[in-house]
Short mmCIF file of C-alpha atoms in Angstrom, two decimals:
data_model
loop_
_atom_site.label_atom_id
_atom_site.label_comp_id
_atom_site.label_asym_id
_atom_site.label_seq_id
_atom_site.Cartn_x
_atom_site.Cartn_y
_atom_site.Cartn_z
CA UNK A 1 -0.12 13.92 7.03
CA UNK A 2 -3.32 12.19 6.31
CA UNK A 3 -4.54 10.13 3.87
CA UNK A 4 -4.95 11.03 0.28
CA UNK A 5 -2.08 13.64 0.08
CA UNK A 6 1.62 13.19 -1.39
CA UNK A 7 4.28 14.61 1.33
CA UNK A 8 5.94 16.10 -1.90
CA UNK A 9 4.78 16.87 -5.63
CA UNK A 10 7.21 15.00 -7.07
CA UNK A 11 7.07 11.50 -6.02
CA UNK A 12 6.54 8.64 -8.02
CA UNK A 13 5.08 5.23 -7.84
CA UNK A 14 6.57 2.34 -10.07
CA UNK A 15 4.15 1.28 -12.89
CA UNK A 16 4.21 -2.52 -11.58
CA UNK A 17 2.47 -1.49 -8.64
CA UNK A 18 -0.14 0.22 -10.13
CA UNK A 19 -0.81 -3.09 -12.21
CA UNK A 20 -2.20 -4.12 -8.54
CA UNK A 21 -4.61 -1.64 -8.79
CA UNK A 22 -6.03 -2.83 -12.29
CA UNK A 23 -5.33 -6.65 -11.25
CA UNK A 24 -7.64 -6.41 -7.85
CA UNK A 25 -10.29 -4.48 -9.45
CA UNK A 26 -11.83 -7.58 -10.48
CA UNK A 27 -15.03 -6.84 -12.15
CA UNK A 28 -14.33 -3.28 -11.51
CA UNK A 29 -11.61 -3.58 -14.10
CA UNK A 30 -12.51 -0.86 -16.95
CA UNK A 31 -13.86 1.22 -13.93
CA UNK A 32 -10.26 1.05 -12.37
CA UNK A 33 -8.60 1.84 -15.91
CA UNK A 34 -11.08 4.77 -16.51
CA UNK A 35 -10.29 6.16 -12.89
CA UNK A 36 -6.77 5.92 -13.66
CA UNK A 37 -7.24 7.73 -16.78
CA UNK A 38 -8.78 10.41 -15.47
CA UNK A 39 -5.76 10.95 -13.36
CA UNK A 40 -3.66 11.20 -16.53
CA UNK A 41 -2.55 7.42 -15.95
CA UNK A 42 -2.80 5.78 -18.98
CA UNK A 43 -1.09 2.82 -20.78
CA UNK A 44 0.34 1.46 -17.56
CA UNK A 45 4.15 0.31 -18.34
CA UNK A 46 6.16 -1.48 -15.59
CA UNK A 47 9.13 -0.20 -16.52
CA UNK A 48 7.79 3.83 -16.29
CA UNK A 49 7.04 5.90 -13.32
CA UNK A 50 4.04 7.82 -12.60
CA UNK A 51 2.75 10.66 -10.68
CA UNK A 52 1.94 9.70 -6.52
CA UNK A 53 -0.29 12.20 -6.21
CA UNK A 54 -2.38 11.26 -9.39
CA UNK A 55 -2.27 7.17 -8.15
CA UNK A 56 -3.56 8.57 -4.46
CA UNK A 57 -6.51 10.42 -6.27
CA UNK A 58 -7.39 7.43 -8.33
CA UNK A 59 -7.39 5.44 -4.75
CA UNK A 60 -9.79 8.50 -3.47
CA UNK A 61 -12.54 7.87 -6.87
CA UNK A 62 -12.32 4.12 -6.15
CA UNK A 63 -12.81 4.19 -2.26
CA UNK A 64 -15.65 6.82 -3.01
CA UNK A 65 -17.33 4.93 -6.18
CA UNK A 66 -16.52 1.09 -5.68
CA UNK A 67 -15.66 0.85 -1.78
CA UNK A 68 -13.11 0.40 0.66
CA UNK A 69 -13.32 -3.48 0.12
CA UNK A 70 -11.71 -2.66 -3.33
CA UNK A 71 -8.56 -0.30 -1.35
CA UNK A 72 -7.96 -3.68 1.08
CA UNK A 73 -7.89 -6.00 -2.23
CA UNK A 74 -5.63 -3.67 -3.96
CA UNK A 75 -3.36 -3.66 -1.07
CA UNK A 76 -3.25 -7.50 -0.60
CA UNK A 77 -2.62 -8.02 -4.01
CA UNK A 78 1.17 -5.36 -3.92
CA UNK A 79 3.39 -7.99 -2.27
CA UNK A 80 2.81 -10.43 -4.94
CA UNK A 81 3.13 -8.23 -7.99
CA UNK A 82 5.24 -5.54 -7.29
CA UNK A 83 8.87 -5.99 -6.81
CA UNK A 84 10.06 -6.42 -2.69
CA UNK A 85 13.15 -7.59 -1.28
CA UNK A 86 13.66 -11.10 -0.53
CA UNK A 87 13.18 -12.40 2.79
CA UNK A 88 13.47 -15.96 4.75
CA UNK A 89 10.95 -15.63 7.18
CA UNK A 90 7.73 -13.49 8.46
CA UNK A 91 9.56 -11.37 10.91
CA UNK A 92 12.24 -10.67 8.09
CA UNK A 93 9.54 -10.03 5.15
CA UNK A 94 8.09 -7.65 7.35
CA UNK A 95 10.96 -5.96 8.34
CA UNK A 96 11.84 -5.66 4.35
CA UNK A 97 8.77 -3.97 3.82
CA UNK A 98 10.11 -0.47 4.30
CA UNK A 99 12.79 -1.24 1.90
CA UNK A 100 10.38 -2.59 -0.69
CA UNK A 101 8.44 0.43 -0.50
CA UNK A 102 11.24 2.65 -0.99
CA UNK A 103 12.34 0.52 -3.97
CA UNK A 104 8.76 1.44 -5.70
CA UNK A 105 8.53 5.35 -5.27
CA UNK A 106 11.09 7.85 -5.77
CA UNK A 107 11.71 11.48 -5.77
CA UNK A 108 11.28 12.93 -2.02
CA UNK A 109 9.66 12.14 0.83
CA UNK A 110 7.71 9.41 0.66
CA UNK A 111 7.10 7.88 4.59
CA UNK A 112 7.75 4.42 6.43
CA UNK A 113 6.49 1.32 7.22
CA UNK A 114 8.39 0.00 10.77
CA UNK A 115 8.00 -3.57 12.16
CA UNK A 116 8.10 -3.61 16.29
CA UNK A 117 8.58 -7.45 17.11
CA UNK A 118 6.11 -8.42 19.63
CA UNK A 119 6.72 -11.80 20.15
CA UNK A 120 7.85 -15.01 17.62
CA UNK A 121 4.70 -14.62 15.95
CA UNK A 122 3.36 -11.29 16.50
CA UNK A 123 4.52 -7.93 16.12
CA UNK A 124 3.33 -4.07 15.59
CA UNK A 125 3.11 -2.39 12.17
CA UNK A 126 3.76 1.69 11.91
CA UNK A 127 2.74 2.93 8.71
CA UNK A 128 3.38 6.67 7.75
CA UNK A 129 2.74 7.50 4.95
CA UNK A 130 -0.26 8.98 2.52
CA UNK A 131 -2.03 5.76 1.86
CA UNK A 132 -5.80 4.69 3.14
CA UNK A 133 -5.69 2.57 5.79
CA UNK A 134 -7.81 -0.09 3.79
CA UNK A 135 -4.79 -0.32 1.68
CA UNK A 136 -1.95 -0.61 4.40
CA UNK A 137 -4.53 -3.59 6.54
CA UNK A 138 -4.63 -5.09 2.64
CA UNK A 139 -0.80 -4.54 1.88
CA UNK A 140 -0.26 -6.50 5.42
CA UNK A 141 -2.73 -9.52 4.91
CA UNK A 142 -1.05 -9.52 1.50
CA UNK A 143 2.68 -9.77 3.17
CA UNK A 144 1.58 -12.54 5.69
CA UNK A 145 -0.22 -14.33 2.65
CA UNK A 146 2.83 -14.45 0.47
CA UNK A 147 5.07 -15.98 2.99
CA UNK A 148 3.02 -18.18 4.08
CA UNK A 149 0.54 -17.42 7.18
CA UNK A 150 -2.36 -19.80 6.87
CA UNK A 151 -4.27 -18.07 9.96
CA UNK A 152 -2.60 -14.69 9.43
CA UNK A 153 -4.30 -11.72 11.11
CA UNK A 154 -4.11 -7.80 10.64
CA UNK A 155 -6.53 -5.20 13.34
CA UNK A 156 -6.32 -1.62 13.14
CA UNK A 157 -4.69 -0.37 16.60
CA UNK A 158 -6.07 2.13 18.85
CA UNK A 159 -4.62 5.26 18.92
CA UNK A 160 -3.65 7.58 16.20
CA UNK A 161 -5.34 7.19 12.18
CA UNK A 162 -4.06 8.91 8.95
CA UNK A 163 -8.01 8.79 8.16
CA UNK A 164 -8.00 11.22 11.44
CA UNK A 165 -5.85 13.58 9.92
CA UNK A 166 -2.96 11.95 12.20
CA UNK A 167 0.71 11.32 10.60
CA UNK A 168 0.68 7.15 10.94
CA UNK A 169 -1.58 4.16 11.96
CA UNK A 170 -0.43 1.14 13.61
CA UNK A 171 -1.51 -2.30 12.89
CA UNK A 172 -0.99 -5.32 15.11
CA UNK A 173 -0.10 -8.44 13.24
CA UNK A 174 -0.09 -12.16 14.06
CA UNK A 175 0.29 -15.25 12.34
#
């Protein structure tokens, strides 16, 4: 499945996530809120759910009229707002990441995030799922941020690319 497109019409994202979106807009802030409105997401609770498919096509407007820059920051921003599991270590937080993302959509399929150990400090990143791949590289900086990578780093690996029209990326982490 690529980018842009829920793998069912009824799946949900958690309204504290989408705070990220409003929170890493930055300047872009009433731009973000408009965007969001258009999609018929409006007065942002945490405590409410809210359409996937409408949050995807706000992240479509904003790639298209602020930049992918904005998609990364969004992404980096997720781990410290919205709610994930608690973990000890990097290998651990990473591993919880699947979990955290099921704990902030709902309602059918919604894809997977699975952590390959490479090495102590180094490991592989699948992502499936219907997010840009600005977002996911973001989401991951944002994971090695919180728990406390001071030289954290997140590339794009060859192969397949949701923005390809393939079904996952993979991202090679180190920290």
């Amino acid at each position: 499945m690529a980018e842009f497109q829920s793998y069912a019409p009824g799946v949900e994202v958690a309204g504290r996530t989408l705070f990220s979106v409003v929170e890493a807009a930055g300047a872009f802030r009433s731009l973000a809120i408009e965007i969001l409105a258009d999609q018929g997401i409006k007065h942002i609770r945490e405590d409410e759910w809210y359409s996937q498919q409408a949050f995807l096509n706000a992240f479509r407007e904003i790639r298209e009229r602020v930049g992918s820059t904005t998609l990364r920051r969004i992404g980096s921003l997720v781990p410290a707002i919205a709610q994930l599991p608690p973990a000890d270590d990097m290998t651990a937080a990473l591993k919880m990441l699947n979990l955290g993302y099921e704990m902030n959509h709902r309602n059918g399929p919604i894809g997977r995030y699975e952590y390959e150990p490479i090495s102590s400090n180094e490991g592989r990143m699948i992502c499936e799922n219907p997010y840009p791949c600005e977002f996911d590289e973001g989401l991951l900086e944002g994971v090695l941020k919180l728990y406390g990578a001071k030289l954290g780093k997140v590339s794009h690996a060859p192969g397949p690319c949701r923005s390809r029209g393939d079904d996952v990326c993979h991202y090679f982490v180190s920290w």
